[in-house]
Amino acid sequence: MRLDDPTPRDTATSGRRRHLIFLAHVWASAPFALLWLLVPGMRLGEPRAVVAGQWALAALTAVYLVGRTWLAWLDRPRIAWNYLYPIPDAILISISLYMTHSAESVLYFTYALPIIAAASTLNVAWAAFVGLISVLGALTATTGLAPISYLGASYRLMSLVVLASLATWLAKLAADVQARLSVADERNRIAMEMHDGVQAHLIAIASQLELAGRLAETDPERTAAIASDCRDLARQAADDLRFLVHRLRANEPGEAFIPALRQYLHNLSGRTGLPVRLDVSGQPEPLGAPREHALFRITQESLNNALKHADADDVRVSVGFEASHVRLTIRDNGRGFDPEQVTEEGHEGIAGMRQTVRAVGGELTIDARPGEGATVTAIVPRPEKETQRWLRKLRLR
């Protein structure tokens, strides 16, 4: 996957967002459309059968829109909305046009909706097919009615073509903007992880090696300890790179978080001999780079503490995807410690973990007692779904 290619998930989610906006406008105009469709027929004294048919059409359209809105509300980003609805839309418009008994009806212009929806897919064959269905529907609906003004009909058809062309151009422009935003987000994510991970480790290694060079002759034991620390830092940097590369190779951003975490734990266990088990509950979903980055840092720091200070021989890592948040738990059976004492001493690792979790709106708790092991729990809110974000913005306005 190239960094400048929008992912299928991004494309589908963007299409769903446009679909929700479209439905909001349809519902806002529905009362006016209902009056336009029904009142003239009643005033002209049309037969009851015709009026009943108009009511039936209005009811059918309402049921169709309710079902369509419900499907969109379920938040199914993989549904290709612009391939699903243009044909039913064109059919409903044709039936409505037929019931107006007017070859000059302004309902002609509503054919722009399915045509624009099809054009926004940037699929020429699909857009042409929907356009053909719309033209055939219009011709069928107006056959046998009062003589039509061919100049007016030509103008309406030309307007539809212009609208479809503009919609296609705007869809292409939106896709290009989305691709650029995806590239920027991906670059920022990589830069953040490289800065906080690999770069920090390399800087620490360089400073430690400089110190070791000055102490090599006067303090061999300290030099050996520094060399051991540098070896650990180099391995952590390598783990960071593997974790990052594993996620970059995923078909879609976010899908490789759990596999990458599992691979990291496997490498750590094989290198150190510390048994580490990973349990995953719930349905894994992409969390976004900042949250995944934070969870990885918490896992890494907790395992480093278990290796260096806890003398543990068993560690369990649990990741639970719950309704509103993700819960990460790292539990070891080591010697434990007194959290209050560690906090008073200003332990940088724990302070850093708290800061990392707070940066993504989460909370960190540590349950530890001397001789009873330690449990680190990080609760991070899940990314807000598009529907929830949309409603929140409406409330704020």
C-alpha angles and dihedrals in degrees: 000000000000118000091235095055116096109233123240089249092053091048094048093046091049090050091050091051091053089047092055090050090050092050091050090057092046092053091047091055096038096094091053092047090050092053092046092051101044111028099060091052092052093047093052091055096240118178118280090244090061092047090047089051090052091051090048090051091050090050092048091050091049092051090048092051093045091052092045092050091047092053091050091047091056088070101234102165094181095065110106096223096182091055095046107050113032095083095050088045092053091048093051091048091050092051090048091049091051092052092054089064089213127117089196096054118142087225084092088081093059088070083077089075099066091035092053091045090053093044091053089066088067087226106134095194093051093046091049091049093051089046090052091049090050093051092047090047092051093048092047093047094051099040111125095011127121116307110288126226103240091198091055092045091050090050092051093048091048089051090053091052091050092048091049091049092050091048091051091050092048091048090052090048091050091049091052092049091048090051091052091048090050090052091049092048092048093049092049091049093050092045092050094049093044091049097047095039124023097021093049091050093048092049090050091048091051093050092046092050091051089053091047090053091056093046099041095100101031102040114023094169092055089046091054091050091050090050089053091051091049090052090053092048091050090052091049090052089051090050090051091052093048091049092049095046092048091055094044090056092058118113090233130022113261097018092096098053097098094040090047091049090048091051091049092052091047092052092046093049092048093049099045103026091234111140109233123181125196122208121186123191131181127020112313114228134172110280100187128255099279094053095043090047091051094048091050092050091051091050092047095048093045092051091047089054091048091052099043105033113012101056087216124171098190130042129177123197117196127188116189121188104206132175099273105010148018119245119207117190127182113187126181134178096222132126094287126209144225108270094201092053092047091050092050090050089054099240104199095207095058092041089051092051092052091050092048093053094044090053089067095041096261139125132236125206128182122201111188139143129182109270095008104081128243138270122201116193125187120187114195123181115243118244113276112256118239094250093051092047091049093051092046091053090050091051092049090053 
